[in-house]
mmCIF file of C-alpha atoms in Angstrom:
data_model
loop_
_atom_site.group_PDB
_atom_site.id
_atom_site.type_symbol
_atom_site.label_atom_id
_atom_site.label_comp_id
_atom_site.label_asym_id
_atom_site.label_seq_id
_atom_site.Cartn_x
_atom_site.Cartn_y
_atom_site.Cartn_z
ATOM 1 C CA UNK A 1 28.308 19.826 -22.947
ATOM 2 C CA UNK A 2 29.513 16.803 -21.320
ATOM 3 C CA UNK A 3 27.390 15.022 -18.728
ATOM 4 C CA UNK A 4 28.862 14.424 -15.293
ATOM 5 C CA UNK A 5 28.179 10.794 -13.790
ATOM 6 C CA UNK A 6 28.510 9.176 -10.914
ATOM 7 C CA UNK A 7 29.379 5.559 -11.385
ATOM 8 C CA UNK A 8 27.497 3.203 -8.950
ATOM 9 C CA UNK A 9 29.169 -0.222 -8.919
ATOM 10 C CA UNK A 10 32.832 -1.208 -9.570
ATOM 11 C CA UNK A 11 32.566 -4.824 -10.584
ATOM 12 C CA UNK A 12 33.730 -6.261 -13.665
ATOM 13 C CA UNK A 13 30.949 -4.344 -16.135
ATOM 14 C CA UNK A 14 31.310 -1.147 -13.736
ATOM 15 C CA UNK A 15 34.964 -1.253 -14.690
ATOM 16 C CA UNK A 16 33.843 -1.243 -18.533
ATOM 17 C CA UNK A 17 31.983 1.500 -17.884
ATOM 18 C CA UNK A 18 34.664 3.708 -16.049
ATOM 19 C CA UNK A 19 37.030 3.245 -19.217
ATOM 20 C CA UNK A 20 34.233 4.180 -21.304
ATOM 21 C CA UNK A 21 33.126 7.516 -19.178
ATOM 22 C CA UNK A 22 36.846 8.136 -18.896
ATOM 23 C CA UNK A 23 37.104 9.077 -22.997
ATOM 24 C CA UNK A 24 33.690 10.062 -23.924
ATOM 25 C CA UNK A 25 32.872 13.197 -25.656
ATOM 26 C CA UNK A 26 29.214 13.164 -23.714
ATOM 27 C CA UNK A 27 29.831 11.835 -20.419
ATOM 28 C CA UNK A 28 32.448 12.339 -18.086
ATOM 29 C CA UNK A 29 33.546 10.756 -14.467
ATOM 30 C CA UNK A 30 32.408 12.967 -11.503
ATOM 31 C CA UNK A 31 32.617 9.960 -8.824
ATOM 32 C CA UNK A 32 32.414 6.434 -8.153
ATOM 33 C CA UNK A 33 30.798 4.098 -5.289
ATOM 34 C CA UNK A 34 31.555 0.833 -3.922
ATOM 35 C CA UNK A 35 31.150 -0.844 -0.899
ATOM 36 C CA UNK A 36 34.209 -3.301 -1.220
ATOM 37 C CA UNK A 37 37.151 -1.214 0.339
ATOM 38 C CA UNK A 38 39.490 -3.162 -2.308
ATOM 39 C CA UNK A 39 37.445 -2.517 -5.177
ATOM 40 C CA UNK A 40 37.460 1.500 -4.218
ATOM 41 C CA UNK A 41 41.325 1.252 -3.930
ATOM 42 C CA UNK A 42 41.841 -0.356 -7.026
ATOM 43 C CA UNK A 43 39.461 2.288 -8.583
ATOM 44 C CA UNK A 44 41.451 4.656 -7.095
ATOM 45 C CA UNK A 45 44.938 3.659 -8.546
ATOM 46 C CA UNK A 46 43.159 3.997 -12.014
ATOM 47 C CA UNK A 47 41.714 6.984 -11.593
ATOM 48 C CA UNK A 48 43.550 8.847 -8.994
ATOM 49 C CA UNK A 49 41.528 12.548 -9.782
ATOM 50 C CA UNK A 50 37.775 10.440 -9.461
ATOM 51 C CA UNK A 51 36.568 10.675 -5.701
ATOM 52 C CA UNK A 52 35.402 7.528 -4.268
ATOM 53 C CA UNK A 53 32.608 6.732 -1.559
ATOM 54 C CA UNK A 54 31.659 3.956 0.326
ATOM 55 C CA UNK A 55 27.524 4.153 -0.086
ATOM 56 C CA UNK A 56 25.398 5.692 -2.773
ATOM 57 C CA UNK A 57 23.613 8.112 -0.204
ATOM 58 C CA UNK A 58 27.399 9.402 0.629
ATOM 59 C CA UNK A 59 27.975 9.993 -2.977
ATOM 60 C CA UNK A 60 24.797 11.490 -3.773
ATOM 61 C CA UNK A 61 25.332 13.714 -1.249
ATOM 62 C CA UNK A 62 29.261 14.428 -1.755
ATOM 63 C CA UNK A 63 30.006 14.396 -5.769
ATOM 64 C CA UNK A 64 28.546 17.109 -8.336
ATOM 65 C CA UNK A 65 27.031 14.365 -10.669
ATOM 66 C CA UNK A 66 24.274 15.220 -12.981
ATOM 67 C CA UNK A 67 23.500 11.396 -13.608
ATOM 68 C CA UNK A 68 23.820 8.256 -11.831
ATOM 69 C CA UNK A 69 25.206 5.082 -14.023
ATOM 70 C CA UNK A 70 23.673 2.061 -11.560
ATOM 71 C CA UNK A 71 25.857 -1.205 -12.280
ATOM 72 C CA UNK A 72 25.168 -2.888 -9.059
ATOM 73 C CA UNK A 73 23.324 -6.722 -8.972
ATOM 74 C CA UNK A 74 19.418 -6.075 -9.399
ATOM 75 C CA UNK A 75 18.725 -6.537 -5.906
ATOM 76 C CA UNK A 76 17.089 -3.569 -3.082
ATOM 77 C CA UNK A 77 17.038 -1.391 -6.528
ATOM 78 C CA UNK A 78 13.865 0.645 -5.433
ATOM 79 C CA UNK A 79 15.276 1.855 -2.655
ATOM 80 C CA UNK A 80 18.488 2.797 -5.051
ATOM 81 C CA UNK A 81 16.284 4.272 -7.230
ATOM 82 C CA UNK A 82 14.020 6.505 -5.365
ATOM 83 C CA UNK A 83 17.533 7.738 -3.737
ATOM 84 C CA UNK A 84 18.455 8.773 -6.675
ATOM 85 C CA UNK A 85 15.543 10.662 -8.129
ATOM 86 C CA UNK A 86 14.829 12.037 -4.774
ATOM 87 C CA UNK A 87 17.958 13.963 -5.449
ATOM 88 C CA UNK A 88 16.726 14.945 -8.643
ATOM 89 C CA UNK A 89 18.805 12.686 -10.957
ATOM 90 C CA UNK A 90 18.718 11.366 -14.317
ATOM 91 C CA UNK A 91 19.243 7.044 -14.222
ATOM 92 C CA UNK A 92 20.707 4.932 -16.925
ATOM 93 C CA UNK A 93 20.923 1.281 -14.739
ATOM 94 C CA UNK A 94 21.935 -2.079 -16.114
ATOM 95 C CA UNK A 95 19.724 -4.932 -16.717
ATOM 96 C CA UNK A 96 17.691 -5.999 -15.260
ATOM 97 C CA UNK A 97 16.021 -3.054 -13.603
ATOM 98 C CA UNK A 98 15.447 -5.320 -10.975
ATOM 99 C CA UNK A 99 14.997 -8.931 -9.933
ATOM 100 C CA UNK A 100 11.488 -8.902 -9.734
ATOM 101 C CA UNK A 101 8.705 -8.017 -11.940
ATOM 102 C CA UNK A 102 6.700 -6.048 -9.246
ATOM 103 C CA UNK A 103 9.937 -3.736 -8.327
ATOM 104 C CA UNK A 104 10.964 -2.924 -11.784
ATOM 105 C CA UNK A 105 7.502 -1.472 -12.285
ATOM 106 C CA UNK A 106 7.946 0.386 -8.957
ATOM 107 C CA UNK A 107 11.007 1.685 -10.216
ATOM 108 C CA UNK A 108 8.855 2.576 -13.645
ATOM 109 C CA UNK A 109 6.311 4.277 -11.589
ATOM 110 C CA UNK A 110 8.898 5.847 -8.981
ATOM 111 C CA UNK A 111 10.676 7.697 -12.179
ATOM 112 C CA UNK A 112 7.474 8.767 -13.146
ATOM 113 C CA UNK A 113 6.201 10.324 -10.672
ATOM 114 C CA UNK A 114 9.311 12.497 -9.931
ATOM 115 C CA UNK A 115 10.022 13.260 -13.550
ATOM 116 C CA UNK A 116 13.406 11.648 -13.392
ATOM 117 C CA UNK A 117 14.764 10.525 -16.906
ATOM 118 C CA UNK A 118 15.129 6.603 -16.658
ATOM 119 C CA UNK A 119 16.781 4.278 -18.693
ATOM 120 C CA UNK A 120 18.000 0.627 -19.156
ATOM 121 C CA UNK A 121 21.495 -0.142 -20.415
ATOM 122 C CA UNK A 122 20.392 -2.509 -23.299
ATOM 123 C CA UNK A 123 23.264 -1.492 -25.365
ATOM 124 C CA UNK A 124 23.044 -4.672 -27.878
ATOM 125 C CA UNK A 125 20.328 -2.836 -29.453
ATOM 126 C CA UNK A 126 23.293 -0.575 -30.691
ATOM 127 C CA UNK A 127 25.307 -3.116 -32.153
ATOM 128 C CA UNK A 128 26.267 -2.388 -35.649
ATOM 129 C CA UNK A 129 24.322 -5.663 -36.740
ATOM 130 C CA UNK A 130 21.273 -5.225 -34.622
ATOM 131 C CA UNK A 131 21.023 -1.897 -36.600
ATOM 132 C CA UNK A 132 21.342 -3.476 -40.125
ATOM 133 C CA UNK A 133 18.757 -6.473 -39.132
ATOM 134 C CA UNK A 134 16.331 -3.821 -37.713
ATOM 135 C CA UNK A 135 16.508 -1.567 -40.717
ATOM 136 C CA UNK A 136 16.025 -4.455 -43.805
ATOM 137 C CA UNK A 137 13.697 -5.896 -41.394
ATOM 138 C CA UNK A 138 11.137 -2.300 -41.216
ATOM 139 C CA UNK A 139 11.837 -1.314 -45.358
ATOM 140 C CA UNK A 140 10.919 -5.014 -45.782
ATOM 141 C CA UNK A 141 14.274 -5.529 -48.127
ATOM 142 C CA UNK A 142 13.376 -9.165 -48.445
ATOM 143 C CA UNK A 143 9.502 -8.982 -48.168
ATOM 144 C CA UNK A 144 7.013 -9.759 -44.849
ATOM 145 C CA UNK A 145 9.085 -11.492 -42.102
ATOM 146 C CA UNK A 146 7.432 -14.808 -41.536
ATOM 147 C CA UNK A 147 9.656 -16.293 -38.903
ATOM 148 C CA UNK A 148 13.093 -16.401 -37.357
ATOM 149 C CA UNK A 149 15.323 -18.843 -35.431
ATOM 150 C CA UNK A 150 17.296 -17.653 -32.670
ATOM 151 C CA UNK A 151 20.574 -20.196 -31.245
ATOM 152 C CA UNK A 152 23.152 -18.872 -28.628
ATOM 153 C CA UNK A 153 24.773 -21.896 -27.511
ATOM 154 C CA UNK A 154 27.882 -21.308 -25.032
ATOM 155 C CA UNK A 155 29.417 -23.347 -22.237
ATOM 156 C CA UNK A 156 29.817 -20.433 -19.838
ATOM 157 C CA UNK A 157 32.561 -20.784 -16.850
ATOM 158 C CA UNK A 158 31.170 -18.827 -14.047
ATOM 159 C CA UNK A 159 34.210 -19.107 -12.275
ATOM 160 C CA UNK A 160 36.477 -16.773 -14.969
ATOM 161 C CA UNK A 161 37.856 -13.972 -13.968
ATOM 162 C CA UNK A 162 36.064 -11.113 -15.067
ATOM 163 C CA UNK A 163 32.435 -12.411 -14.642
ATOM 164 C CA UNK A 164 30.521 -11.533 -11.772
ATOM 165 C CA UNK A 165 29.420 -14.686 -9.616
ATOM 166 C CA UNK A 166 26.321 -14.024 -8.344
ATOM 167 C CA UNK A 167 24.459 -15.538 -11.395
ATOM 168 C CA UNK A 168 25.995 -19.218 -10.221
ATOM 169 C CA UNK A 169 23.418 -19.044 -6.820
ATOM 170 C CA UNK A 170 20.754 -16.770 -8.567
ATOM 171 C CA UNK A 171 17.528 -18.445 -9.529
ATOM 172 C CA UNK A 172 16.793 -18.202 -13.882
ATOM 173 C CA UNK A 173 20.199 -17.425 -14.618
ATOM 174 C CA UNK A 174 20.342 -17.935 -17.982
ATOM 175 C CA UNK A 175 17.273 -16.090 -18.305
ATOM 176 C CA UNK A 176 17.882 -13.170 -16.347
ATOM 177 C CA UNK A 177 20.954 -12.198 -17.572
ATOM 178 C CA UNK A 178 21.411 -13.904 -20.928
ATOM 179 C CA UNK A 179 18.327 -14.226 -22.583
ATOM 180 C CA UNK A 180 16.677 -11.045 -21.492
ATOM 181 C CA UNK A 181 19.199 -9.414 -23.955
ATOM 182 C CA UNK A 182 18.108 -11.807 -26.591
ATOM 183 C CA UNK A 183 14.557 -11.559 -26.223
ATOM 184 C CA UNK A 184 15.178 -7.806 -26.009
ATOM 185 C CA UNK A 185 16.939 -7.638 -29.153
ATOM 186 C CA UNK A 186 13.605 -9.980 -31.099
ATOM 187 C CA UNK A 187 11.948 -7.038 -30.117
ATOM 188 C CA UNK A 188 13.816 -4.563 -31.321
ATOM 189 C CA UNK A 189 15.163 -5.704 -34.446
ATOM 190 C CA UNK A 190 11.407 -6.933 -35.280
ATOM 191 C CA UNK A 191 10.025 -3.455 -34.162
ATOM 192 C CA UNK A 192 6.862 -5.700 -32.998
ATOM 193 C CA UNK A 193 5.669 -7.306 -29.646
ATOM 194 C CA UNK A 194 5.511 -10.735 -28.283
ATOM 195 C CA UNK A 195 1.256 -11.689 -27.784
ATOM 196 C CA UNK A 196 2.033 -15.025 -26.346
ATOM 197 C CA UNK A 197 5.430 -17.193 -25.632
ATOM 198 C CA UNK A 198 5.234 -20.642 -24.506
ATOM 199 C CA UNK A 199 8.753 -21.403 -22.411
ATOM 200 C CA UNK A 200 10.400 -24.318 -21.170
ATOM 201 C CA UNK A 201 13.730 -23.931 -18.749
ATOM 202 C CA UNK A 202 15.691 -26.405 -17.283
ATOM 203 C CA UNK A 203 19.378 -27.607 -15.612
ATOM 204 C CA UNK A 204 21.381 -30.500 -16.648
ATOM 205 C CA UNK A 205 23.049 -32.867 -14.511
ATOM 206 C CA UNK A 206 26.735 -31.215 -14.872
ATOM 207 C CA UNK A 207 25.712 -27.310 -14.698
ATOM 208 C CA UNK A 208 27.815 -25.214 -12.336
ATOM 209 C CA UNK A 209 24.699 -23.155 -11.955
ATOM 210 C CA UNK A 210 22.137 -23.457 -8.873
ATOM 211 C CA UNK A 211 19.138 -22.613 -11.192
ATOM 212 C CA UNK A 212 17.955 -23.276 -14.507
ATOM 213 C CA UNK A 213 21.143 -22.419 -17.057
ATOM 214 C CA UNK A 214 18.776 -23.458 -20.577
ATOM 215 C CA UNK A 215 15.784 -21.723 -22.013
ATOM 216 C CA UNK A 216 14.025 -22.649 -24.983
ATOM 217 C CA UNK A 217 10.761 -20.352 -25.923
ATOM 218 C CA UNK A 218 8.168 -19.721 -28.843
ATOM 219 C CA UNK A 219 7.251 -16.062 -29.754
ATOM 220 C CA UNK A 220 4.052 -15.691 -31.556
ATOM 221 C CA UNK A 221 4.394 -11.755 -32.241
ATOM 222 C CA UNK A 222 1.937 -9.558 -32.715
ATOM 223 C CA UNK A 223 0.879 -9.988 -36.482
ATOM 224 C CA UNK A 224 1.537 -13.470 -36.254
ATOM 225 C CA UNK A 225 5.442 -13.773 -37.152
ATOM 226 C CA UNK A 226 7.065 -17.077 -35.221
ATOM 227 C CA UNK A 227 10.190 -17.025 -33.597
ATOM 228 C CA UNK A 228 11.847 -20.116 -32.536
ATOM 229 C CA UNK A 229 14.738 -19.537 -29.416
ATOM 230 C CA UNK A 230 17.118 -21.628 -27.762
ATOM 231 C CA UNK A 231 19.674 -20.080 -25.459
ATOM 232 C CA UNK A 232 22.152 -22.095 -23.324
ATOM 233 C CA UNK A 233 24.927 -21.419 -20.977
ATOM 234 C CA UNK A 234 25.824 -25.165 -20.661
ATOM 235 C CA UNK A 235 26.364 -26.546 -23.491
ATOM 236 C CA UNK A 236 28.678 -29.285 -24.116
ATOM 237 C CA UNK A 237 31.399 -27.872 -26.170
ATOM 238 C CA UNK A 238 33.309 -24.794 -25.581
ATOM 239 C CA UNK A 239 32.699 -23.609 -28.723
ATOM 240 C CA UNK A 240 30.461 -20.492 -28.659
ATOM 241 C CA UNK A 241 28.194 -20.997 -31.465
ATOM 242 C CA UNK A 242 25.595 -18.407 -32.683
ATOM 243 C CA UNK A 243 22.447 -17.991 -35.330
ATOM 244 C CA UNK A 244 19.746 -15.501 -35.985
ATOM 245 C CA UNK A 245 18.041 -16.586 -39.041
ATOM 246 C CA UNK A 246 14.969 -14.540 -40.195
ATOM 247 C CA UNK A 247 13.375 -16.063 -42.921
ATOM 248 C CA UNK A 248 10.992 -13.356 -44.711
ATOM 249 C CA UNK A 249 8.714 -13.898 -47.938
ATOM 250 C CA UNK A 250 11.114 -12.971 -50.501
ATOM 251 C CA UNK A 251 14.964 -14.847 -48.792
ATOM 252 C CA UNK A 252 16.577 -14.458 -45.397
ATOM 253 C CA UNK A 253 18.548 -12.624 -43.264
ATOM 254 C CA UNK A 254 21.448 -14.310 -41.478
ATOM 255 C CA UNK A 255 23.354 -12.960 -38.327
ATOM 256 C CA UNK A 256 26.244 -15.731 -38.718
ATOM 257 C CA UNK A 257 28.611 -14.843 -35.592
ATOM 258 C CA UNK A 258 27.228 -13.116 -32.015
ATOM 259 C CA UNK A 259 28.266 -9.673 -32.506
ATOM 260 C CA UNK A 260 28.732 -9.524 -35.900
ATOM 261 C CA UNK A 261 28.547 -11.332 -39.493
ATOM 262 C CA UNK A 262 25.128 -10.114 -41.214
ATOM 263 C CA UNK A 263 24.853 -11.939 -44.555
ATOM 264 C CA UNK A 264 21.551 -12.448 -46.751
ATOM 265 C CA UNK A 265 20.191 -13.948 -49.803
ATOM 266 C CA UNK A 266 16.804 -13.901 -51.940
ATOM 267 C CA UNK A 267 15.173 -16.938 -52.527
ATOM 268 C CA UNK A 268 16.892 -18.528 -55.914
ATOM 269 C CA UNK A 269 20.439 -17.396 -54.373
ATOM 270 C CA UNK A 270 23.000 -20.255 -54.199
ATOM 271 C CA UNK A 271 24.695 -18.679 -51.223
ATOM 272 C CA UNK A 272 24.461 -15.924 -48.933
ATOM 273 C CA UNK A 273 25.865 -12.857 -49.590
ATOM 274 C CA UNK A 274 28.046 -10.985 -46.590
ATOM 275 C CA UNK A 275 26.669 -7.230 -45.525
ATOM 276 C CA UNK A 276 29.194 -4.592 -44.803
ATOM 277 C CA UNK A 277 29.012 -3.130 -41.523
ATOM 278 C CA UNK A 278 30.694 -0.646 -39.527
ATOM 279 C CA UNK A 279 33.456 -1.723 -36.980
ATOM 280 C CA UNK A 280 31.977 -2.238 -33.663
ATOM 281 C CA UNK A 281 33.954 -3.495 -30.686
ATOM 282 C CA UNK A 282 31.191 -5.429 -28.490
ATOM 283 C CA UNK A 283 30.318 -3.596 -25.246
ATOM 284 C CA UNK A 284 32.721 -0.875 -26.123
ATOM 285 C CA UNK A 285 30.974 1.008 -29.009
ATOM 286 C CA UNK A 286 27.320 -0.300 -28.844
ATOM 287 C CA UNK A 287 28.029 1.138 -25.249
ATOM 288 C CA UNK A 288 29.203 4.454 -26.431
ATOM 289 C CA UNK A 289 26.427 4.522 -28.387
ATOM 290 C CA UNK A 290 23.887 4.388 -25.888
ATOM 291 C CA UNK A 291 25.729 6.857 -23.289
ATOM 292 C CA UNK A 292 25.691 9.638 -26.027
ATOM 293 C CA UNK A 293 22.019 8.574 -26.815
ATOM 294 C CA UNK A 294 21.125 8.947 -23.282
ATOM 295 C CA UNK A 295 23.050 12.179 -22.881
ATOM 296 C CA UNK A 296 21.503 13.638 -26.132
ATOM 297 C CA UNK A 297 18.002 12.690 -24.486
ATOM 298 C CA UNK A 298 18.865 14.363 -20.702
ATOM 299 C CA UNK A 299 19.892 17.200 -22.429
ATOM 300 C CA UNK A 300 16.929 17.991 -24.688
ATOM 301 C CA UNK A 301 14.707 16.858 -22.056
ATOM 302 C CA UNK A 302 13.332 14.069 -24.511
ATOM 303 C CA UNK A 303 12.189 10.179 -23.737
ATOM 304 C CA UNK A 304 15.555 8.473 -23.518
ATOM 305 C CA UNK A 305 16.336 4.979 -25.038
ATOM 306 C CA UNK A 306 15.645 1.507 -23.873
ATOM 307 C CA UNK A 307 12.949 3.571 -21.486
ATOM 308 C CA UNK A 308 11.542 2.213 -18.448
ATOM 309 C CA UNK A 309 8.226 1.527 -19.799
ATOM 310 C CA UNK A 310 9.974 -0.405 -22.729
ATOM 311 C CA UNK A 311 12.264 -2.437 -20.665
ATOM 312 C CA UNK A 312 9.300 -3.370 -18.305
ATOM 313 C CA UNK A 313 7.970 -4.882 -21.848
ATOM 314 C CA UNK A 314 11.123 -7.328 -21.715
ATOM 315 C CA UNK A 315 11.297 -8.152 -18.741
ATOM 316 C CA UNK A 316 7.739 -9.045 -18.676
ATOM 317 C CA UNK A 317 8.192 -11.113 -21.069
ATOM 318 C CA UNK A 318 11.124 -12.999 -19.412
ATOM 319 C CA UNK A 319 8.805 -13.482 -16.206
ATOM 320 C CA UNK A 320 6.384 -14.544 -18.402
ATOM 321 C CA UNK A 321 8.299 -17.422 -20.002
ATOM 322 C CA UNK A 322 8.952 -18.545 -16.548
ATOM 323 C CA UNK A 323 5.445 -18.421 -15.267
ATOM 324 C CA UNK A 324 4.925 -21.150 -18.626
ATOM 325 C CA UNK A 325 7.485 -23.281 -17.948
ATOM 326 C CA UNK A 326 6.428 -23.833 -14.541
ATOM 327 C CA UNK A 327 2.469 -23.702 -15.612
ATOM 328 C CA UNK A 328 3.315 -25.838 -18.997
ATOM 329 C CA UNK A 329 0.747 -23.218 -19.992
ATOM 330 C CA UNK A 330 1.004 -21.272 -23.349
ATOM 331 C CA UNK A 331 0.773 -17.261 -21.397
ATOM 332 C CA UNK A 332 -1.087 -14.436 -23.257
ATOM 333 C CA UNK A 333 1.149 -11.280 -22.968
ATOM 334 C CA UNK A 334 -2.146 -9.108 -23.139
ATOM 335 C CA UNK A 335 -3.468 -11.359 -19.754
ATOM 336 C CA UNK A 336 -0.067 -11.388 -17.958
ATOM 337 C CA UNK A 337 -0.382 -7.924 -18.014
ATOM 338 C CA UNK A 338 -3.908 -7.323 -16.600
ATOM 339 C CA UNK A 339 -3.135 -9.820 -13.844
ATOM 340 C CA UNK A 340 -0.091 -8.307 -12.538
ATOM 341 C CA UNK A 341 -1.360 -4.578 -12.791
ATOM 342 C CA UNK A 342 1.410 -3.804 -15.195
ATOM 343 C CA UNK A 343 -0.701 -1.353 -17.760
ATOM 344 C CA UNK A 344 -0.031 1.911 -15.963
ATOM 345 C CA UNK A 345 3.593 1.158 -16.041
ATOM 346 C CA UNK A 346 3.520 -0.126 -20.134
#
């Protein structure tokens, strides 16, 4: 049975999602809201058969949906929220679930409390190469992971069409809504927590950003694995270039290109060997992925993925790292918690 959303959010990654909802086998389009008049008309012209509203209370009250797909800016998302399980809703929302730590628990503890299936659209996690790390990573293919490099380095223009501006005037930019996916996916693929990061963020001199556009961390994880992390969004070349090297006690796994490119190699190799991998077109089919996850999970009443409680964990962490870099302090995950109240909500 196909789930019936309504689509919350026609910017560039609500368009993404229309397309998507418009040919899956789970999910179907039941209506759409925007509060740009142009956006709804150009919505419209697309999808001439999808009713269109002008405020999420008018299409919570209007459409049919059976879900609400929230792709707004993480701002005033409690009240959002609470709107929406108030009317008795399932959520999946883009990250982050909000813009501050204290309101993405809120919304944690708001879902809870009415039983509303919630969910954060962290759909790297179903990248065909996140996959393959996280699964020789668990069956330890090349022994114990000892430690791992992370390197996105990009010279973003936030002024190309098709990227939403509001990350060139929001504070921890790069952070926020880069690197959360990154740290997110250390997580994930490692299947272990972060005990302590120590974080350093910063703007150069020729950044088109407002706020802090570099972020450099170390992860001491749980059992004492090390992970190294450098993500930028102004670097100086064009040239996107990408590395996630996890060096275990028996050779190394090597994500070569972002989105793709898994190689590995034991520890007498001469070279690194290329892994096959499913075709995956990025933010298309990791995407799919997670809607029919998150359908499968709203309609056998199960915990759905990237939960609230598990987000919170990531975004913690990225609040965390910012706390240290303007502390200089090394922060104790276990500590950050306790101090900002966050263990009912983990």
């Amino acid at each position: 049975m196909s789930l019936g959303f309504l689509l919350v959010g026609l910017g560039n990654r609500g368009g993404q999602w229309a397309a998507i909802l418009a040919q899956h086998p789970a999910a179907h389009l039941v209506a759409a809201v925007d509060t740009d008049p142009a956006r709804r008309a150009a919505f419209a012209t697309r999808y001439p058969a999808v009713p269109t509203y002008a405020s999420l209370a008018e299409g919570l009250a209007k459409s049919k949906a059976q879900a609400v797909l929230l792709v707004t800016p993480p701002v005033d998302r409690l009240a959002q929220a609470e709107a929406i399980f108030a009317a008795g809703l399932p959520l999946l929302a883009e990250k982050p679930l909000a813009d501050t730590l204290e309101e993405a628990a809120a919304i944690v503890r708001a879902a809870e409390r009415s039983g509303s299936i919630l969910s954060v659209g962290l759909n790297f996690r179903y990248l065909a190469v996140t996959q393959a790390i996280r699964d020789l990573v668990a069956r330890e293919a090349f022994g114990k992971p000892g430690f791992g490099q992370f390197i996105y380095q990009r010279n973003r223009d936030g002024m190309r069409v098709g990227l939403n501006r509001y990350p060139l005037t929001m504070r921890h930019p790069m952070m926020l809504e880069q690197s959360i996916h990154h740290l997110d996916l250390i997580r994930f693929a490692y299947g272990r927590e972060v005990a302590r990061i120590q974080c350093r963020t910063w703007n150069p001199a020729w950044s088109m950003y407002a706020h802090d556009a570099n972020v450099s961390c170390l992860l001491t994880l749980e059992d004492g694995m090390e992970v190294d992390y450098l993500g930028t969004w102004t670097g100086g070349w064009d040239a996107l270039k990408f590395q996630w090297r996890t060096d275990c006690a028996g050779g190394v796994i090597v994500q070569r290109e972002l989105f793709d490119d898994l190689a590995t190699a034991r520890t007498r190799d001469e070279a690194l060997s290329s892994v096959a991998l499913a075709p995956c077109v990025p933010f298309v089919d990791d995407s799919k992925a997670l809607l029919a996850a998150f359908a499968a999970a709203v309609a056998a009443g199960t915990p759905p993925p990237c939960g609230g409680r598990d987000h919170l964990r990531t975004l913690a962490l990225c609040w965390a790292g910012l706390e240290s870099t303007a502390s200089g302090a090394r922060i104790e995950l276990a500590e950050f918690y306790g101090r900002h109240r966050l263990e009912d909500a983990l």
